[in-house]
């Protein structure tokens, strides 16, 4: 390979996002690394359907959960007012991507390469007295172009600090970022707590076996699903004639285009097909078992890779809950810790501001169950009517910002109060003591006299 070919190859690799395999830098896509791990460049890991399905499931699950900005106060937790920094996470991380696409790419890098890096571009805003660093936008750094460097000797700014060296895949320029400029998300497969290991490296033999089985299936379809055969003949044939005879039979009998055609056999020869059945070797059973192993390494449930042999409609909700608890809870907690530590200023952290993924979108149910859930929440004085209407994308109603309660429900300390004799308030008159009160007889006589006069007037009116 001459000089111009080498330069052209390097340019193409940079354009495709493959960093140079030089300078002691070895990434997961470096040819030397793949050869040392026994992974050939011919097969691509992402092309394996189970591996791709797991990547798609995990990345889309994280991307579909919106990030909320909350504040913890003495009266409880409420949604905080949006700021310039919170809008980056909830509205637009940068000028090119939406939050859904952004977090989908981050999670895809984390699962495929073991680590995901987000660069926070900052700018120092000068003020009258001092200033502050403001985050302008967020950018996904290609994981195969990032190298984590530990400064043991304290050459940059202190011993033991981490630095991230990013090689631009387009121009080849290198950038060095500190830990306060990069959000680092890693997989659970980590032995040092600094960098994570990808599933494709840990299960390289399993993933390669699944890829090889898919190649075998492809070759079977290319040959028209025809098995191998033996050609019996009497006599001696030289190598040239034998090769020509084999080629002629393959041209007539192999391939999808020759399905159903008559195969001519010369006189004195006998063609005996080899009865090789994939069912005898349990090909599909082994392929299914390999798929379950790959899914288990990712934490993906069998029903999520279209394996419904042990699932039903009744337990689908429980499987979704198990996926959230066993798999997504660790991922969400890691993201929230990294985001809150590096994107929320210390003064805002002391005031109770924080970010949180809304995991409730993973448990959306049918309309009937949702209405029952909202009705019980409003009737149980848990949520307000307008809060329930907002969940249904309906406008607020007048008087709906107050909690409703059932009047028949009383605190435990007042249980049985309705069956007890109420105590008379101060100044009230006891009916049993009215006769003993002074002046009561005179008042009764006056009432009787007024009643008699009223009766005489009524009789006169009747007589007239």
mmCIF file of C-alpha atoms in Angstrom, residues 67-436:
data_model
loop_
_atom_site.group_PDB
_atom_site.id
_atom_site.type_symbol
_atom_site.label_atom_id
_atom_site.label_comp_id
_atom_site.label_asym_id
_atom_site.label_seq_id
_atom_site.Cartn_x
_atom_site.Cartn_y
_atom_site.Cartn_z
ATOM 1 C CA UNK A 67 -37.148 14.892 32.374
ATOM 2 C CA UNK A 68 -38.976 17.019 34.948
ATOM 3 C CA UNK A 69 -37.581 19.906 36.999
ATOM 4 C CA UNK A 70 -38.760 19.841 40.647
ATOM 5 C CA UNK A 71 -38.192 21.698 43.889
ATOM 6 C CA UNK A 72 -38.384 20.158 47.340
ATOM 7 C CA UNK A 73 -39.869 22.622 49.885
ATOM 8 C CA UNK A 74 -41.351 22.487 53.371
ATOM 9 C CA UNK A 75 -44.833 22.107 51.861
ATOM 10 C CA UNK A 76 -43.778 19.214 49.651
ATOM 11 C CA UNK A 77 -42.521 18.678 46.106
ATOM 12 C CA UNK A 78 -43.740 20.780 43.200
ATOM 13 C CA UNK A 79 -42.685 21.480 39.630
ATOM 14 C CA UNK A 80 -40.179 24.315 39.552
ATOM 15 C CA UNK A 81 -40.170 27.229 37.173
ATOM 16 C CA UNK A 82 -38.141 26.602 34.037
ATOM 17 C CA UNK A 83 -34.638 28.067 33.749
ATOM 18 C CA UNK A 84 -32.192 28.348 30.860
ATOM 19 C CA UNK A 85 -30.385 25.203 32.020
ATOM 20 C CA UNK A 86 -33.544 23.166 32.575
ATOM 21 C CA UNK A 87 -34.765 24.026 29.078
ATOM 22 C CA UNK A 88 -31.698 22.261 27.670
ATOM 23 C CA UNK A 89 -32.880 18.991 29.174
ATOM 24 C CA UNK A 90 -36.602 19.407 28.645
ATOM 25 C CA UNK A 91 -36.852 21.452 25.426
ATOM 26 C CA UNK A 92 -33.719 21.444 23.266
ATOM 27 C CA UNK A 93 -30.237 20.170 24.219
ATOM 28 C CA UNK A 94 -28.675 21.802 21.161
ATOM 29 C CA UNK A 95 -29.677 23.348 17.863
ATOM 30 C CA UNK A 96 -29.648 20.021 15.996
ATOM 31 C CA UNK A 97 -31.422 17.449 18.176
ATOM 32 C CA UNK A 98 -34.527 17.103 20.287
ATOM 33 C CA UNK A 99 -34.452 15.609 23.808
ATOM 34 C CA UNK A 100 -35.849 12.303 22.528
ATOM 35 C CA UNK A 101 -33.203 11.889 19.829
ATOM 36 C CA UNK A 102 -30.483 13.172 22.160
ATOM 37 C CA UNK A 103 -31.071 10.702 24.999
ATOM 38 C CA UNK A 104 -31.670 7.877 22.535
ATOM 39 C CA UNK A 105 -28.172 8.463 21.111
ATOM 40 C CA UNK A 106 -26.630 8.685 24.592
ATOM 41 C CA UNK A 107 -28.175 5.410 25.709
ATOM 42 C CA UNK A 108 -27.220 3.719 22.439
ATOM 43 C CA UNK A 109 -23.567 4.672 22.962
ATOM 44 C CA UNK A 110 -23.670 3.556 26.588
ATOM 45 C CA UNK A 111 -24.945 0.078 25.795
ATOM 46 C CA UNK A 112 -22.933 -0.534 22.633
ATOM 47 C CA UNK A 113 -19.569 0.858 23.759
ATOM 48 C CA UNK A 114 -19.972 0.573 27.538
ATOM 49 C CA UNK A 115 -19.653 4.338 28.080
ATOM 50 C CA UNK A 116 -21.513 7.451 26.970
ATOM 51 C CA UNK A 117 -20.167 10.994 27.126
ATOM 52 C CA UNK A 118 -22.053 14.309 26.950
ATOM 53 C CA UNK A 119 -20.062 17.491 26.484
ATOM 54 C CA UNK A 120 -21.451 20.574 28.243
ATOM 55 C CA UNK A 121 -20.347 23.670 26.336
ATOM 56 C CA UNK A 122 -19.979 26.490 28.830
ATOM 57 C CA UNK A 123 -19.336 30.208 28.636
ATOM 58 C CA UNK A 124 -18.232 32.611 31.336
ATOM 59 C CA UNK A 125 -20.791 35.386 31.759
ATOM 60 C CA UNK A 126 -19.242 38.525 33.205
ATOM 61 C CA UNK A 127 -21.154 40.528 35.747
ATOM 62 C CA UNK A 128 -20.498 43.692 37.643
ATOM 63 C CA UNK A 129 -18.950 41.762 40.482
ATOM 64 C CA UNK A 130 -17.394 38.551 39.214
ATOM 65 C CA UNK A 131 -19.409 36.268 36.945
ATOM 66 C CA UNK A 132 -20.679 32.743 36.434
ATOM 67 C CA UNK A 133 -20.247 29.785 34.104
ATOM 68 C CA UNK A 134 -23.360 29.169 32.032
ATOM 69 C CA UNK A 135 -24.113 25.971 30.114
ATOM 70 C CA UNK A 136 -24.963 26.903 26.533
ATOM 71 C CA UNK A 137 -25.810 23.503 25.034
ATOM 72 C CA UNK A 138 -25.210 19.755 25.271
ATOM 73 C CA UNK A 139 -23.516 17.535 22.672
ATOM 74 C CA UNK A 140 -23.158 13.757 22.383
ATOM 75 C CA UNK A 141 -19.529 12.658 22.034
ATOM 76 C CA UNK A 142 -18.977 9.509 19.991
ATOM 77 C CA UNK A 143 -17.806 6.950 22.506
ATOM 78 C CA UNK A 144 -15.346 5.294 20.142
ATOM 79 C CA UNK A 145 -13.568 8.644 19.792
ATOM 80 C CA UNK A 146 -13.120 9.312 23.528
ATOM 81 C CA UNK A 147 -10.264 8.170 25.712
ATOM 82 C CA UNK A 148 -10.366 8.458 29.507
ATOM 83 C CA UNK A 149 -7.021 9.550 30.980
ATOM 84 C CA UNK A 150 -6.134 9.420 34.690
ATOM 85 C CA UNK A 151 -3.565 12.056 35.665
ATOM 86 C CA UNK A 152 -1.577 10.081 38.231
ATOM 87 C CA UNK A 153 1.433 12.412 38.103
ATOM 88 C CA UNK A 154 -0.567 15.620 38.445
ATOM 89 C CA UNK A 155 0.673 17.064 35.163
ATOM 90 C CA UNK A 156 -2.488 19.038 34.401
ATOM 91 C CA UNK A 157 -4.120 20.231 37.608
ATOM 92 C CA UNK A 158 -3.726 17.699 40.373
ATOM 93 C CA UNK A 159 -2.931 14.034 40.850
ATOM 94 C CA UNK A 160 -5.746 11.548 40.454
ATOM 95 C CA UNK A 161 -8.001 13.712 38.272
ATOM 96 C CA UNK A 162 -9.808 12.399 35.208
ATOM 97 C CA UNK A 163 -9.547 13.929 31.761
ATOM 98 C CA UNK A 164 -11.411 13.099 28.594
ATOM 99 C CA UNK A 165 -9.490 13.220 25.320
ATOM 100 C CA UNK A 166 -11.839 13.536 22.362
ATOM 101 C CA UNK A 167 -10.635 13.020 18.780
ATOM 102 C CA UNK A 168 -12.818 14.740 16.218
ATOM 103 C CA UNK A 169 -13.700 12.077 13.592
ATOM 104 C CA UNK A 170 -13.944 14.709 10.835
ATOM 105 C CA UNK A 171 -10.848 16.844 11.182
ATOM 106 C CA UNK A 172 -8.785 14.651 13.515
ATOM 107 C CA UNK A 173 -8.262 17.441 16.039
ATOM 108 C CA UNK A 174 -8.019 16.435 19.694
ATOM 109 C CA UNK A 175 -9.697 18.182 22.623
ATOM 110 C CA UNK A 176 -9.084 17.697 26.341
ATOM 111 C CA UNK A 177 -12.030 18.183 28.714
ATOM 112 C CA UNK A 178 -12.227 18.050 32.481
ATOM 113 C CA UNK A 179 -14.752 16.128 34.536
ATOM 114 C CA UNK A 180 -16.789 19.288 35.140
ATOM 115 C CA UNK A 181 -17.364 19.604 31.375
ATOM 116 C CA UNK A 182 -18.395 16.022 30.608
ATOM 117 C CA UNK A 183 -21.257 13.890 31.901
ATOM 118 C CA UNK A 184 -20.118 10.260 31.927
ATOM 119 C CA UNK A 185 -22.645 7.410 31.904
ATOM 120 C CA UNK A 186 -21.434 3.819 32.085
ATOM 121 C CA UNK A 187 -22.859 0.316 32.155
ATOM 122 C CA UNK A 188 -23.146 -1.820 35.272
ATOM 123 C CA UNK A 189 -20.242 -3.968 34.030
ATOM 124 C CA UNK A 190 -17.406 -2.027 35.625
ATOM 125 C CA UNK A 191 -14.537 -3.321 37.735
ATOM 126 C CA UNK A 192 -12.892 0.036 38.518
ATOM 127 C CA UNK A 193 -15.959 2.274 38.764
ATOM 128 C CA UNK A 194 -14.510 4.659 36.172
ATOM 129 C CA UNK A 195 -15.255 3.029 32.832
ATOM 130 C CA UNK A 196 -17.833 0.441 31.882
ATOM 131 C CA UNK A 197 -17.533 -2.677 29.745
ATOM 132 C CA UNK A 198 -19.907 -3.325 26.832
ATOM 133 C CA UNK A 199 -22.007 -6.461 26.568
ATOM 134 C CA UNK A 200 -20.475 -7.255 23.188
ATOM 135 C CA UNK A 201 -17.057 -7.601 24.829
ATOM 136 C CA UNK A 202 -18.198 -9.760 27.723
ATOM 137 C CA UNK A 203 -20.359 -12.031 25.572
ATOM 138 C CA UNK A 204 -18.221 -11.917 22.452
ATOM 139 C CA UNK A 205 -18.431 -15.682 21.887
ATOM 140 C CA UNK A 206 -22.197 -15.730 22.335
ATOM 141 C CA UNK A 207 -22.765 -12.746 20.061
ATOM 142 C CA UNK A 208 -20.407 -14.174 17.433
ATOM 143 C CA UNK A 209 -22.221 -17.506 17.616
ATOM 144 C CA UNK A 210 -25.543 -15.779 17.024
ATOM 145 C CA UNK A 211 -24.051 -13.902 14.081
ATOM 146 C CA UNK A 212 -22.627 -17.139 12.653
ATOM 147 C CA UNK A 213 -26.025 -18.843 12.887
ATOM 148 C CA UNK A 214 -27.571 -15.947 10.990
ATOM 149 C CA UNK A 215 -24.872 -16.256 8.309
ATOM 150 C CA UNK A 216 -25.693 -19.957 8.025
ATOM 151 C CA UNK A 217 -29.364 -19.162 7.523
ATOM 152 C CA UNK A 218 -28.501 -16.576 4.883
ATOM 153 C CA UNK A 219 -26.330 -19.056 3.000
ATOM 154 C CA UNK A 220 -29.148 -21.602 3.097
ATOM 155 C CA UNK A 221 -31.524 -19.103 1.502
ATOM 156 C CA UNK A 222 -28.918 -18.163 -1.090
ATOM 157 C CA UNK A 223 -28.579 -21.800 -2.143
ATOM 158 C CA UNK A 224 -32.332 -22.281 -2.366
ATOM 159 C CA UNK A 225 -32.530 -24.332 0.861
ATOM 160 C CA UNK A 226 -30.967 -27.276 -0.942
ATOM 161 C CA UNK A 227 -28.784 -29.632 1.044
ATOM 162 C CA UNK A 228 -25.436 -31.016 -0.058
ATOM 163 C CA UNK A 229 -25.260 -34.131 -2.247
ATOM 164 C CA UNK A 230 -22.746 -36.797 -3.280
ATOM 165 C CA UNK A 231 -22.066 -37.771 -6.872
ATOM 166 C CA UNK A 232 -21.207 -41.442 -7.396
ATOM 167 C CA UNK A 233 -19.407 -42.543 -10.557
ATOM 168 C CA UNK A 234 -17.154 -45.377 -11.777
ATOM 169 C CA UNK A 235 -13.736 -44.592 -13.092
ATOM 170 C CA UNK A 236 -10.950 -42.111 -12.582
ATOM 171 C CA UNK A 237 -11.252 -38.386 -13.262
ATOM 172 C CA UNK A 238 -8.462 -35.870 -13.114
ATOM 173 C CA UNK A 239 -8.742 -32.729 -11.054
ATOM 174 C CA UNK A 240 -9.717 -30.525 -13.958
ATOM 175 C CA UNK A 241 -12.580 -32.751 -15.085
ATOM 176 C CA UNK A 242 -13.764 -33.309 -11.508
ATOM 177 C CA UNK A 243 -13.874 -29.574 -10.853
ATOM 178 C CA UNK A 244 -15.735 -28.933 -14.095
ATOM 179 C CA UNK A 245 -18.260 -31.655 -13.219
ATOM 180 C CA UNK A 246 -18.835 -30.212 -9.753
ATOM 181 C CA UNK A 247 -19.309 -26.723 -11.127
ATOM 182 C CA UNK A 248 -21.841 -27.870 -13.702
ATOM 183 C CA UNK A 249 -23.949 -29.590 -11.036
ATOM 184 C CA UNK A 250 -23.832 -26.530 -8.804
ATOM 185 C CA UNK A 251 -24.933 -24.309 -11.669
ATOM 186 C CA UNK A 252 -27.913 -26.561 -12.388
ATOM 187 C CA UNK A 253 -28.951 -27.490 -8.852
ATOM 188 C CA UNK A 254 -28.021 -24.743 -6.406
ATOM 189 C CA UNK A 255 -29.550 -21.344 -5.839
ATOM 190 C CA UNK A 256 -33.089 -20.074 -5.508
ATOM 191 C CA UNK A 257 -33.385 -19.638 -9.292
ATOM 192 C CA UNK A 258 -32.967 -23.424 -9.829
ATOM 193 C CA UNK A 259 -35.735 -24.459 -7.407
ATOM 194 C CA UNK A 260 -37.957 -27.076 -9.057
ATOM 195 C CA UNK A 261 -35.775 -27.542 -12.130
ATOM 196 C CA UNK A 262 -34.801 -30.995 -13.461
ATOM 197 C CA UNK A 263 -31.160 -31.842 -12.780
ATOM 198 C CA UNK A 264 -29.544 -33.860 -15.602
ATOM 199 C CA UNK A 265 -27.257 -36.692 -14.449
ATOM 200 C CA UNK A 266 -24.795 -38.279 -16.929
ATOM 201 C CA UNK A 267 -25.001 -41.981 -17.699
ATOM 202 C CA UNK A 268 -23.256 -44.138 -15.135
ATOM 203 C CA UNK A 269 -23.446 -41.532 -12.381
ATOM 204 C CA UNK A 270 -25.729 -41.371 -9.373
ATOM 205 C CA UNK A 271 -26.621 -38.251 -7.364
ATOM 206 C CA UNK A 272 -27.439 -38.947 -3.725
ATOM 207 C CA UNK A 273 -28.603 -35.942 -1.624
ATOM 208 C CA UNK A 274 -27.451 -35.737 1.959
ATOM 209 C CA UNK A 275 -30.451 -35.651 4.257
ATOM 210 C CA UNK A 276 -29.314 -32.908 6.637
ATOM 211 C CA UNK A 277 -32.160 -31.515 8.752
ATOM 212 C CA UNK A 278 -31.806 -28.527 11.037
ATOM 213 C CA UNK A 279 -34.406 -30.042 13.335
ATOM 214 C CA UNK A 280 -32.094 -32.972 14.069
ATOM 215 C CA UNK A 281 -29.339 -30.639 15.241
ATOM 216 C CA UNK A 282 -31.857 -28.532 17.226
ATOM 217 C CA UNK A 283 -30.749 -25.464 15.330
ATOM 218 C CA UNK A 284 -33.747 -23.318 16.180
ATOM 219 C CA UNK A 285 -33.729 -24.358 19.849
ATOM 220 C CA UNK A 286 -30.074 -23.364 20.186
ATOM 221 C CA UNK A 287 -30.691 -20.128 18.330
ATOM 222 C CA UNK A 288 -33.555 -19.294 20.700
ATOM 223 C CA UNK A 289 -31.427 -20.124 23.741
ATOM 224 C CA UNK A 290 -28.633 -17.855 22.475
ATOM 225 C CA UNK A 291 -31.113 -15.023 21.995
ATOM 226 C CA UNK A 292 -32.337 -15.418 25.577
ATOM 227 C CA UNK A 293 -28.754 -15.290 26.855
ATOM 228 C CA UNK A 294 -28.047 -12.030 25.047
ATOM 229 C CA UNK A 295 -31.306 -10.515 26.264
ATOM 230 C CA UNK A 296 -30.588 -11.567 29.841
ATOM 231 C CA UNK A 297 -27.177 -9.867 29.706
ATOM 232 C CA UNK A 298 -28.904 -6.608 28.770
ATOM 233 C CA UNK A 299 -31.668 -7.087 31.332
ATOM 234 C CA UNK A 300 -34.352 -7.311 28.649
ATOM 235 C CA UNK A 301 -37.315 -9.613 29.271
ATOM 236 C CA UNK A 302 -38.180 -12.449 26.839
ATOM 237 C CA UNK A 303 -41.485 -10.894 25.779
ATOM 238 C CA UNK A 304 -39.614 -7.751 24.717
ATOM 239 C CA UNK A 305 -37.651 -9.736 22.120
ATOM 240 C CA UNK A 306 -40.862 -11.293 20.779
ATOM 241 C CA UNK A 307 -40.608 -14.495 22.826
ATOM 242 C CA UNK A 308 -44.130 -15.064 24.167
ATOM 243 C CA UNK A 309 -43.747 -18.739 25.055
ATOM 244 C CA UNK A 310 -43.982 -18.031 28.788
ATOM 245 C CA UNK A 311 -45.962 -14.797 28.793
ATOM 246 C CA UNK A 312 -49.608 -13.907 28.517
ATOM 247 C CA UNK A 313 -51.832 -10.878 28.573
ATOM 248 C CA UNK A 314 -52.464 -11.327 32.295
ATOM 249 C CA UNK A 315 -48.811 -11.101 33.343
ATOM 250 C CA UNK A 316 -47.667 -8.516 30.776
ATOM 251 C CA UNK A 317 -48.067 -5.678 33.288
ATOM 252 C CA UNK A 318 -46.039 -7.577 35.886
ATOM 253 C CA UNK A 319 -43.304 -8.179 33.328
ATOM 254 C CA UNK A 320 -43.229 -4.464 32.570
ATOM 255 C CA UNK A 321 -42.922 -3.707 36.274
ATOM 256 C CA UNK A 322 -40.158 -6.302 36.606
ATOM 257 C CA UNK A 323 -38.307 -4.706 33.679
ATOM 258 C CA UNK A 324 -38.523 -1.314 35.394
ATOM 259 C CA UNK A 325 -37.331 -2.576 38.782
ATOM 260 C CA UNK A 326 -34.642 -4.990 37.577
ATOM 261 C CA UNK A 327 -33.239 -3.030 34.628
ATOM 262 C CA UNK A 328 -34.400 0.550 34.188
ATOM 263 C CA UNK A 329 -34.256 1.612 37.845
ATOM 264 C CA UNK A 330 -30.460 1.341 37.930
ATOM 265 C CA UNK A 331 -30.116 3.184 34.616
ATOM 266 C CA UNK A 332 -32.467 6.006 35.608
ATOM 267 C CA UNK A 333 -30.831 6.432 39.008
ATOM 268 C CA UNK A 334 -27.384 6.711 37.402
ATOM 269 C CA UNK A 335 -28.557 9.342 34.925
ATOM 270 C CA UNK A 336 -30.312 11.390 37.600
ATOM 271 C CA UNK A 337 -27.283 11.367 39.900
ATOM 272 C CA UNK A 338 -24.909 12.504 37.145
ATOM 273 C CA UNK A 339 -27.274 15.185 35.819
ATOM 274 C CA UNK A 340 -28.086 16.629 39.251
ATOM 275 C CA UNK A 341 -24.430 16.694 40.285
ATOM 276 C CA UNK A 342 -23.076 18.399 37.170
ATOM 277 C CA UNK A 343 -25.972 20.510 35.912
ATOM 278 C CA UNK A 344 -27.582 21.860 39.075
ATOM 279 C CA UNK A 345 -25.561 24.638 40.774
ATOM 280 C CA UNK A 346 -24.733 24.173 44.432
ATOM 281 C CA UNK A 347 -26.930 27.073 45.544
ATOM 282 C CA UNK A 348 -29.882 25.546 43.686
ATOM 283 C CA UNK A 349 -29.171 22.136 45.206
ATOM 284 C CA UNK A 350 -29.365 23.681 48.676
ATOM 285 C CA UNK A 351 -32.734 25.183 47.738
ATOM 286 C CA UNK A 352 -34.063 21.749 46.822
ATOM 287 C CA UNK A 353 -33.974 21.897 43.002
ATOM 288 C CA UNK A 354 -33.377 18.637 41.152
ATOM 289 C CA UNK A 355 -34.130 16.751 37.922
ATOM 290 C CA UNK A 356 -36.080 13.519 37.718
ATOM 291 C CA UNK A 357 -37.191 11.221 34.913
ATOM 292 C CA UNK A 358 -40.939 10.706 34.712
ATOM 293 C CA UNK A 359 -41.054 6.923 34.826
ATOM 294 C CA UNK A 360 -44.871 6.891 34.986
ATOM 295 C CA UNK A 361 -45.006 6.908 31.185
ATOM 296 C CA UNK A 362 -43.826 3.283 31.286
ATOM 297 C CA UNK A 363 -47.026 2.225 33.045
ATOM 298 C CA UNK A 364 -49.688 3.852 30.906
ATOM 299 C CA UNK A 365 -52.811 1.710 30.920
ATOM 300 C CA UNK A 366 -56.073 1.595 28.996
ATOM 301 C CA UNK A 367 -58.675 4.351 29.293
ATOM 302 C CA UNK A 368 -60.910 2.452 31.690
ATOM 303 C CA UNK A 369 -58.118 1.733 34.154
ATOM 304 C CA UNK A 370 -56.833 5.288 33.867
ATOM 305 C CA UNK A 371 -60.252 6.784 34.639
ATOM 306 C CA UNK A 372 -60.634 4.523 37.642
ATOM 307 C CA UNK A 373 -57.200 5.541 38.891
ATOM 308 C CA UNK A 374 -58.010 9.258 38.559
ATOM 309 C CA UNK A 375 -61.437 8.869 40.133
ATOM 310 C CA UNK A 376 -59.988 7.119 43.163
ATOM 311 C CA UNK A 377 -57.275 9.759 43.448
ATOM 312 C CA UNK A 378 -59.748 12.643 43.397
ATOM 313 C CA UNK A 379 -62.222 10.908 45.724
ATOM 314 C CA UNK A 380 -59.466 9.996 48.145
ATOM 315 C CA UNK A 381 -58.261 13.618 48.483
ATOM 316 C CA UNK A 382 -54.917 12.720 46.879
ATOM 317 C CA UNK A 383 -55.043 14.780 43.699
ATOM 318 C CA UNK A 384 -57.109 17.817 42.715
ATOM 319 C CA UNK A 385 -59.743 17.638 39.977
ATOM 320 C CA UNK A 386 -57.771 20.001 37.736
ATOM 321 C CA UNK A 387 -54.657 17.877 38.182
ATOM 322 C CA UNK A 388 -56.636 14.875 36.979
ATOM 323 C CA UNK A 389 -57.974 16.858 34.016
ATOM 324 C CA UNK A 390 -54.456 17.852 33.013
ATOM 325 C CA UNK A 391 -53.449 14.199 32.851
ATOM 326 C CA UNK A 392 -56.274 13.754 30.333
ATOM 327 C CA UNK A 393 -55.122 16.815 28.336
ATOM 328 C CA UNK A 394 -58.240 18.749 29.314
ATOM 329 C CA UNK A 395 -58.483 22.417 30.394
ATOM 330 C CA UNK A 396 -58.887 23.407 34.030
ATOM 331 C CA UNK A 397 -62.388 23.759 35.422
ATOM 332 C CA UNK A 398 -63.651 26.427 37.811
ATOM 333 C CA UNK A 399 -63.347 25.310 41.412
ATOM 334 C CA UNK A 400 -61.133 22.390 40.525
ATOM 335 C CA UNK A 401 -58.043 23.571 42.392
ATOM 336 C CA UNK A 402 -59.265 22.331 45.779
ATOM 337 C CA UNK A 403 -59.073 18.870 47.280
ATOM 338 C CA UNK A 404 -62.396 17.072 47.592
ATOM 339 C CA UNK A 405 -63.260 14.888 50.563
ATOM 340 C CA UNK A 406 -66.110 12.609 51.548
ATOM 341 C CA UNK A 407 -68.078 14.168 54.432
ATOM 342 C CA UNK A 408 -68.749 10.794 56.047
ATOM 343 C CA UNK A 409 -65.024 10.244 56.630
ATOM 344 C CA UNK A 410 -63.726 11.505 60.014
ATOM 345 C CA UNK A 411 -60.374 11.150 61.798
ATOM 346 C CA UNK A 412 -59.814 8.078 63.922
ATOM 347 C CA UNK A 413 -59.868 10.169 67.107
ATOM 348 C CA UNK A 414 -63.466 11.236 66.323
ATOM 349 C CA UNK A 415 -64.795 7.751 65.690
ATOM 350 C CA UNK A 416 -68.297 7.337 67.262
ATOM 351 C CA UNK A 417 -68.800 11.050 67.891
ATOM 352 C CA UNK A 418 -72.140 11.017 66.047
ATOM 353 C CA UNK A 419 -73.590 8.571 68.608
ATOM 354 C CA UNK A 420 -72.624 10.575 71.673
ATOM 355 C CA UNK A 421 -74.836 13.237 73.375
ATOM 356 C CA UNK A 422 -73.623 16.627 72.285
ATOM 357 C CA UNK A 423 -72.624 18.972 75.095
ATOM 358 C CA UNK A 424 -74.701 22.170 75.267
ATOM 359 C CA UNK A 425 -72.688 25.290 74.490
ATOM 360 C CA UNK A 426 -72.375 28.099 76.977
ATOM 361 C CA UNK A 427 -75.560 30.242 77.223
ATOM 362 C CA UNK A 428 -77.823 27.503 75.885
ATOM 363 C CA UNK A 429 -81.042 26.689 77.757
ATOM 364 C CA UNK A 430 -81.688 23.184 79.009
ATOM 365 C CA UNK A 431 -85.315 22.233 78.212
ATOM 366 C CA UNK A 432 -85.608 20.475 81.554
ATOM 367 C CA UNK A 433 -84.743 23.666 83.455
ATOM 368 C CA UNK A 434 -87.079 26.058 81.627
ATOM 369 C CA UNK A 435 -89.858 25.614 84.234
ATOM 370 C CA UNK A 436 -87.608 26.684 87.115
#
